[in-house]
Amino acid sequence: MKSAVVVFPGSNRERDMIAALATITGQPPAVVWHTETDLPPADLIVLPGGFSYGDYLRSGAIAARSPVIRAVKERADAGVPVLGICNGFQILCEAGLLPGALMRNASLRFVCREVHLRVETVRSVFTRNYAAGQTIRCPVAHGDGNYRCDEATLATLRGDDRIAFRYVDAEGAATDAANPNGSVDSIAGILNPKRNVLGMMPHPENLIEAIQGGIDGRGLFESVMGETAAA
Amino acid sequence: MKARVTVTLKSGVLDPQGKAIEGALGSLGFAGVSGVRQGKVFDFDIAETDPATAANLLQDMCEKLLANTVIEDYRIEMV
């Protein structure tokens, strides 16, 4: 499977993502600088974590207006899976590829720890290898992960089965204590209407080898590969 | 001409930073302060000399970049 990782000034988790993709797909991803106006052929496009443009204006706001984003939008419209992790999620929201916005954590603190996620839908190219309702472990590391949207958008996300992951405790319950950033409805990740764009704050790319303490994140990348192999 | 754009969080959107500032004001002994909201101010020099055209230009800038209209409102002033 061919993949591409888009890098912005201030991205800092792209190396984790490149290593994860190389390990799982068996070939290193293309690395694309934000000034590019075209993307190489890819079965998966990833916007990695970090602090693009130092979070100036709003997290992801400047990166979302960079030249490469037009190409990302075109690929997304064409059905190519696009994954935004952490700052990548913020960029996808700012670019209008996903609804809502990510605000400062309710605690006002940067949160860097492992959380549990519940896989809320397996109806996507990113989650099909998980079991519905499965609880997985995943690290988070962010200051602006507090997902917000209006009531109508939230109703649409729920009704259309577009909430991919919720923050839960180890037993799979979505409690306030298990929500690391105050996100509405404990939302950790959402899908676009076509279900080929996923944005999520947690970092599945950091839990793909036993040496990292677990492989719960592998399923996401293997899901994408399965779809590609079948196509 | 000079212009100023003020971006604030929509009413109803929680503002954790405003809350923290409110708490700090309370700690300093400023009593009776509530509803603190943090916003942003942008000042511009605009080459356009027609105020209406300049206002339209600024509105376009707000919609496309300066404000995230999911969570923020904006106000344009010619100064």
Short mmCIF file of C-alpha atoms in Angstrom, two decimals:
data_model
loop_
_atom_site.label_atom_id
_atom_site.label_comp_id
_atom_site.label_asym_id
_atom_site.label_seq_id
_atom_site.Cartn_x
_atom_site.Cartn_y
_atom_site.Cartn_z
CA MET A 1 0.00 0.00 0.00
CA LYS A 2 1.29 3.42 -0.96
CA SER A 3 0.92 6.20 1.58
CA ALA A 4 1.85 9.87 1.87
CA VAL A 5 2.54 11.99 4.93
CA VAL A 6 2.07 15.75 4.60
CA VAL A 7 4.53 17.86 6.60
CA PHE A 8 4.04 21.47 7.68
CA PRO A 9 6.42 23.85 9.44
CA GLY A 10 5.97 22.80 13.07
CA SER A 11 4.81 19.24 12.43
CA ASN A 12 6.63 17.05 14.95
CA ARG A 13 4.94 13.65 14.94
CA GLU A 14 5.56 12.87 11.29
CA ARG A 15 8.51 10.60 12.11
CA ASP A 16 6.35 8.42 14.33
CA MET A 17 3.81 8.20 11.53
CA ILE A 18 6.45 7.49 8.86
CA ALA A 19 7.90 4.69 11.03
CA ALA A 20 4.46 3.21 11.69
CA LEU A 21 3.49 3.28 8.01
CA ALA A 22 6.82 1.81 6.92
CA THR A 23 6.48 -0.99 9.47
CA ILE A 24 2.87 -1.86 8.72
CA THR A 25 2.69 -1.31 4.97
CA GLY A 26 6.19 -2.58 4.23
CA GLN A 27 7.17 0.53 2.31
CA PRO A 28 8.09 4.01 3.50
CA PRO A 29 5.48 6.69 2.80
CA ALA A 30 6.10 9.59 0.47
CA VAL A 31 6.78 12.71 2.52
CA VAL A 32 5.15 15.80 1.04
CA TRP A 33 6.04 19.38 2.02
CA HIS A 34 3.15 21.81 2.52
CA THR A 35 4.11 24.00 -0.44
CA GLU A 36 3.48 21.19 -2.93
CA THR A 37 0.42 21.60 -5.12
CA ASP A 38 0.13 17.94 -6.02
CA LEU A 39 0.39 14.65 -4.17
CA PRO A 40 2.04 11.42 -5.37
CA PRO A 41 -0.25 8.42 -5.97
CA ALA A 42 -1.32 7.18 -2.54
CA ASP A 43 -3.87 4.82 -1.03
CA LEU A 44 -3.71 6.75 2.24
CA ILE A 45 -2.87 10.40 2.94
CA VAL A 46 -1.92 11.34 6.49
CA LEU A 47 -1.77 14.73 8.19
CA PRO A 48 0.40 14.05 11.26
CA GLY A 49 0.51 15.63 14.70
CA GLY A 50 2.49 18.61 15.84
CA PHE A 51 2.14 22.34 16.15
CA SER A 52 1.96 23.60 12.58
CA TYR A 53 2.82 27.29 12.45
CA GLY A 54 3.16 27.27 16.23
CA ASP A 55 -0.64 27.09 16.56
CA TYR A 56 -0.72 30.77 15.47
CA LEU A 57 -4.22 32.22 15.06
CA ARG A 58 -5.88 28.86 15.90
CA SER A 59 -4.52 25.31 15.94
CA GLY A 60 -4.31 24.14 12.34
CA ALA A 61 -5.69 27.40 10.91
CA ILE A 62 -2.69 28.46 8.84
CA ALA A 63 -1.80 24.94 7.70
CA ALA A 64 -5.39 24.48 6.49
CA ARG A 65 -4.82 27.33 4.00
CA SER A 66 -1.52 25.99 2.62
CA PRO A 67 -1.21 24.97 -1.05
CA VAL A 68 -1.07 21.21 -0.44
CA ILE A 69 -4.49 21.23 1.24
CA ARG A 70 -6.20 21.87 -2.09
CA ALA A 71 -4.65 18.66 -3.37
CA VAL A 72 -5.68 16.81 -0.20
CA LYS A 73 -9.26 18.01 -0.72
CA GLU A 74 -9.26 16.82 -4.33
CA ARG A 75 -8.05 13.36 -3.27
CA ALA A 76 -10.58 13.22 -0.45
CA ASP A 77 -13.36 14.13 -2.90
CA ALA A 78 -12.11 11.33 -5.15
CA GLY A 79 -12.50 8.87 -2.26
CA VAL A 80 -8.89 8.43 -1.15
CA PRO A 81 -8.67 7.74 2.61
CA VAL A 82 -7.36 10.81 4.47
CA LEU A 83 -6.32 10.48 8.11
CA GLY A 84 -5.66 13.47 10.38
CA ILE A 85 -4.08 12.75 13.75
CA CYS A 86 -4.00 15.38 16.52
CA ASN A 87 -2.87 18.57 14.73
CA GLY A 88 -3.95 16.80 11.54
CA PHE A 89 -7.49 16.57 12.95
CA GLN A 90 -7.38 20.28 13.77
CA ILE A 91 -6.23 21.03 10.21
CA LEU A 92 -9.02 18.90 8.68
CA CYS A 93 -11.61 20.81 10.73
CA GLU A 94 -10.10 24.18 9.82
CA ALA A 95 -10.00 23.14 6.14
CA GLY A 96 -13.69 22.24 6.21
CA LEU A 97 -13.09 18.56 5.46
CA LEU A 98 -14.61 17.71 8.83
CA PRO A 99 -17.22 19.66 10.81
CA GLY A 100 -16.69 21.32 14.17
CA ALA A 101 -13.63 22.75 15.88
CA LEU A 102 -11.04 21.77 18.47
CA MET A 103 -10.73 24.20 21.35
CA ARG A 104 -8.41 24.51 24.33
CA ASN A 105 -8.70 21.53 26.70
CA ALA A 106 -11.32 22.19 29.36
CA SER A 107 -8.64 21.64 32.01
CA LEU A 108 -6.42 24.25 30.29
CA ARG A 109 -3.64 21.68 30.66
CA PHE A 110 -1.66 19.88 28.01
CA VAL A 111 -2.65 16.23 28.38
CA CYS A 112 -0.03 13.57 27.65
CA ARG A 113 -1.08 10.10 28.74
CA GLU A 114 -2.65 6.88 27.62
CA VAL A 115 -6.44 6.79 27.28
CA HIS A 116 -8.99 4.18 26.29
CA LEU A 117 -11.09 4.55 23.18
CA ARG A 118 -14.26 2.76 22.21
CA VAL A 119 -14.56 1.90 18.53
CA GLU A 120 -18.00 3.36 17.81
CA THR A 121 -18.34 2.30 14.21
CA VAL A 122 -16.70 -0.35 12.09
CA ARG A 123 -18.35 1.09 8.99
CA SER A 124 -15.25 2.83 7.71
CA VAL A 125 -12.06 2.06 5.87
CA PHE A 126 -10.19 2.99 9.08
CA THR A 127 -12.07 0.89 11.64
CA ARG A 128 -13.36 -2.17 9.80
CA ASN A 129 -10.75 -4.49 11.31
CA TYR A 130 -11.85 -3.66 14.86
CA ALA A 131 -14.90 -5.14 16.58
CA ALA A 132 -17.83 -2.78 17.10
CA GLY A 133 -17.75 -1.45 20.65
CA GLN A 134 -14.21 -2.73 21.20
CA THR A 135 -12.16 -0.80 23.76
CA ILE A 136 -8.59 -0.05 22.70
CA ARG A 137 -5.69 1.74 24.38
CA CYS A 138 -4.19 4.80 22.70
CA PRO A 139 -1.90 7.66 23.75
CA VAL A 140 -2.99 11.30 23.61
CA ALA A 141 -0.74 14.37 23.67
CA HIS A 142 -2.47 17.67 23.06
CA GLY A 143 -3.52 21.03 24.46
CA ASP A 144 -6.35 21.79 22.03
CA GLY A 145 -8.39 18.60 21.77
CA ASN A 146 -11.73 19.79 23.12
CA TYR A 147 -14.08 18.94 20.26
CA ARG A 148 -16.99 21.33 19.74
CA CYS A 149 -19.80 21.52 17.22
CA ASP A 150 -23.34 22.85 17.18
CA GLU A 151 -26.30 20.70 18.23
CA ALA A 152 -27.43 20.06 14.66
CA THR A 153 -23.97 18.85 13.65
CA LEU A 154 -23.76 16.61 16.71
CA ALA A 155 -27.16 15.11 15.88
CA THR A 156 -25.98 14.47 12.32
CA LEU A 157 -22.73 12.86 13.49
CA ARG A 158 -24.67 10.55 15.80
CA GLY A 159 -27.47 9.81 13.34
CA ASP A 160 -25.13 9.07 10.46
CA ASP A 161 -22.87 6.85 12.59
CA ARG A 162 -19.93 9.19 11.97
CA ILE A 163 -18.45 9.20 15.48
CA ALA A 164 -15.51 6.84 15.04
CA PHE A 165 -14.07 6.83 18.58
CA ARG A 166 -15.17 8.01 22.02
CA TYR A 167 -13.00 8.43 25.13
CA VAL A 168 -13.96 5.75 27.65
CA ASP A 169 -12.56 4.18 30.82
CA ALA A 170 -10.90 0.76 30.89
CA GLU A 171 -14.34 -0.85 31.22
CA GLY A 172 -15.62 0.94 28.12
CA ALA A 173 -17.81 3.53 29.87
CA ALA A 174 -17.80 7.12 28.53
CA THR A 175 -17.45 8.96 31.83
CA ASP A 176 -16.39 12.57 32.45
CA ALA A 177 -13.30 11.27 34.24
CA ALA A 178 -12.29 9.30 31.15
CA ASN A 179 -12.66 12.37 28.89
CA PRO A 180 -9.18 13.97 28.79
CA ASN A 181 -10.13 17.30 27.22
CA GLY A 182 -13.83 18.05 27.70
CA SER A 183 -14.90 17.08 24.18
CA VAL A 184 -18.66 17.14 23.62
CA ASP A 185 -20.14 13.65 23.89
CA SER A 186 -16.62 12.29 24.65
CA ILE A 187 -15.79 12.49 20.94
CA ALA A 188 -12.23 11.42 20.10
CA GLY A 189 -12.58 11.00 16.34
CA ILE A 190 -15.10 11.63 13.57
CA LEU A 191 -15.70 10.72 9.92
CA ASN A 192 -16.81 12.85 6.97
CA PRO A 193 -20.11 12.02 5.21
CA LYS A 194 -18.34 9.80 2.64
CA ARG A 195 -16.54 8.02 5.52
CA ASN A 196 -13.13 8.29 3.83
CA VAL A 197 -11.80 11.15 5.99
CA LEU A 198 -11.06 10.46 9.66
CA GLY A 199 -9.84 13.00 12.20
CA MET A 200 -8.85 11.93 15.70
CA MET A 201 -6.86 13.45 18.55
CA PRO A 202 -5.25 10.22 19.88
CA HIS A 203 -2.12 8.73 18.31
CA PRO A 204 -2.69 5.15 17.06
CA GLU A 205 0.69 5.34 15.28
CA ASN A 206 2.35 5.20 18.71
CA LEU A 207 0.94 1.79 19.61
CA ILE A 208 1.81 -0.50 16.73
CA GLU A 209 4.71 -2.61 18.03
CA ALA A 210 5.05 -4.66 21.24
CA ILE A 211 8.08 -2.57 22.23
CA GLN A 212 5.74 0.44 22.48
CA GLY A 213 3.65 -1.38 25.07
CA GLY A 214 0.90 -2.62 22.79
CA ILE A 215 -0.38 -2.92 19.26
CA ASP A 216 -3.89 -1.53 19.66
CA GLY A 217 -3.25 1.12 17.00
CA ARG A 218 -2.32 -1.37 14.29
CA GLY A 219 -5.92 -2.21 13.52
CA LEU A 220 -6.54 1.24 12.10
CA PHE A 221 -3.76 0.99 9.53
CA GLU A 222 -4.50 -2.65 8.77
CA SER A 223 -8.12 -1.67 8.14
CA VAL A 224 -6.99 0.76 5.44
CA MET A 225 -4.69 -1.86 3.94
CA GLY A 226 -7.49 -4.42 3.82
CA GLU A 227 -9.65 -2.08 1.85
CA THR A 228 -6.84 -1.34 -0.56
CA ALA A 229 -6.07 -5.02 -1.07
CA ALA A 230 -9.71 -5.76 -1.82
CA ALA A 231 -10.03 -2.87 -4.29
CA MET B 1 -7.57 53.23 5.47
CA LYS B 2 -7.28 51.59 8.84
CA ALA B 3 -9.56 48.87 10.06
CA ARG B 4 -9.98 46.71 13.12
CA VAL B 5 -11.45 43.22 13.31
CA THR B 6 -12.50 41.80 16.66
CA VAL B 7 -13.04 38.04 16.93
CA THR B 8 -14.87 36.64 19.94
CA LEU B 9 -16.25 33.26 20.89
CA LYS B 10 -19.93 32.81 20.12
CA SER B 11 -22.19 33.04 23.12
CA GLY B 12 -22.85 29.55 24.43
CA VAL B 13 -19.37 28.31 23.47
CA LEU B 14 -17.47 27.51 26.64
CA ASP B 15 -14.33 29.61 27.07
CA PRO B 16 -11.96 27.81 29.45
CA GLN B 17 -9.38 30.59 29.09
CA GLY B 18 -11.94 33.24 30.00
CA LYS B 19 -12.92 31.15 33.03
CA ALA B 20 -9.28 30.92 34.14
CA ILE B 21 -8.84 34.67 33.73
CA GLU B 22 -12.01 35.23 35.73
CA GLY B 23 -10.63 33.01 38.49
CA ALA B 24 -7.33 34.89 38.51
CA LEU B 25 -9.15 38.24 38.74
CA GLY B 26 -11.04 36.86 41.73
CA SER B 27 -7.75 35.81 43.31
CA LEU B 28 -6.47 39.38 42.91
CA GLY B 29 -9.46 40.65 44.83
CA PHE B 30 -11.52 42.01 41.93
CA ALA B 31 -15.00 41.22 43.15
CA GLY B 32 -18.18 41.16 41.09
CA VAL B 33 -16.56 40.09 37.81
CA SER B 34 -18.35 37.44 35.79
CA GLY B 35 -18.76 36.29 32.21
CA VAL B 36 -15.12 36.98 31.20
CA ARG B 37 -14.54 36.05 27.55
CA GLN B 38 -11.19 36.17 25.75
CA GLY B 39 -11.04 37.34 22.14
CA LYS B 40 -8.63 38.55 19.46
CA VAL B 41 -8.09 41.95 17.82
CA PHE B 42 -6.56 42.40 14.34
CA ASP B 43 -5.52 45.84 13.02
CA PHE B 44 -5.12 46.48 9.30
CA ASP B 45 -3.89 49.06 6.84
CA ILE B 46 -6.07 48.58 3.76
CA ALA B 47 -5.10 50.07 0.38
CA GLU B 48 -8.75 50.18 -0.70
CA THR B 49 -10.19 53.69 -0.17
CA ASP B 50 -13.89 52.91 -0.50
CA PRO B 51 -15.18 51.96 2.98
CA ALA B 52 -17.91 49.64 1.69
CA THR B 53 -15.49 47.75 -0.59
CA ALA B 54 -12.94 47.54 2.21
CA ALA B 55 -15.59 46.19 4.59
CA ASN B 56 -16.54 43.52 2.05
CA LEU B 57 -12.88 42.58 1.69
CA LEU B 58 -12.49 42.28 5.47
CA GLN B 59 -15.65 40.21 5.73
CA ASP B 60 -14.22 37.82 3.16
CA MET B 61 -10.98 37.63 5.20
CA CYS B 62 -12.94 36.88 8.36
CA GLU B 63 -14.95 34.12 6.73
CA LYS B 64 -11.92 32.53 5.08
CA LEU B 65 -9.29 32.85 7.80
CA LEU B 66 -9.53 35.31 10.68
CA ALA B 67 -12.51 33.69 12.41
CA ASN B 68 -13.58 30.08 12.72
CA THR B 69 -17.29 30.67 12.35
CA VAL B 70 -18.06 27.30 13.94
CA ILE B 71 -17.11 28.78 17.30
CA GLU B 72 -16.38 32.48 16.71
CA ASP B 73 -18.15 35.71 15.75
CA TYR B 74 -16.39 38.74 14.26
CA ARG B 75 -16.91 42.47 14.14
CA ILE B 76 -15.42 44.84 11.55
CA GLU B 77 -14.72 48.51 12.27
CA MET B 78 -13.26 51.19 10.04
CA VAL B 79 -11.10 53.39 12.24
#
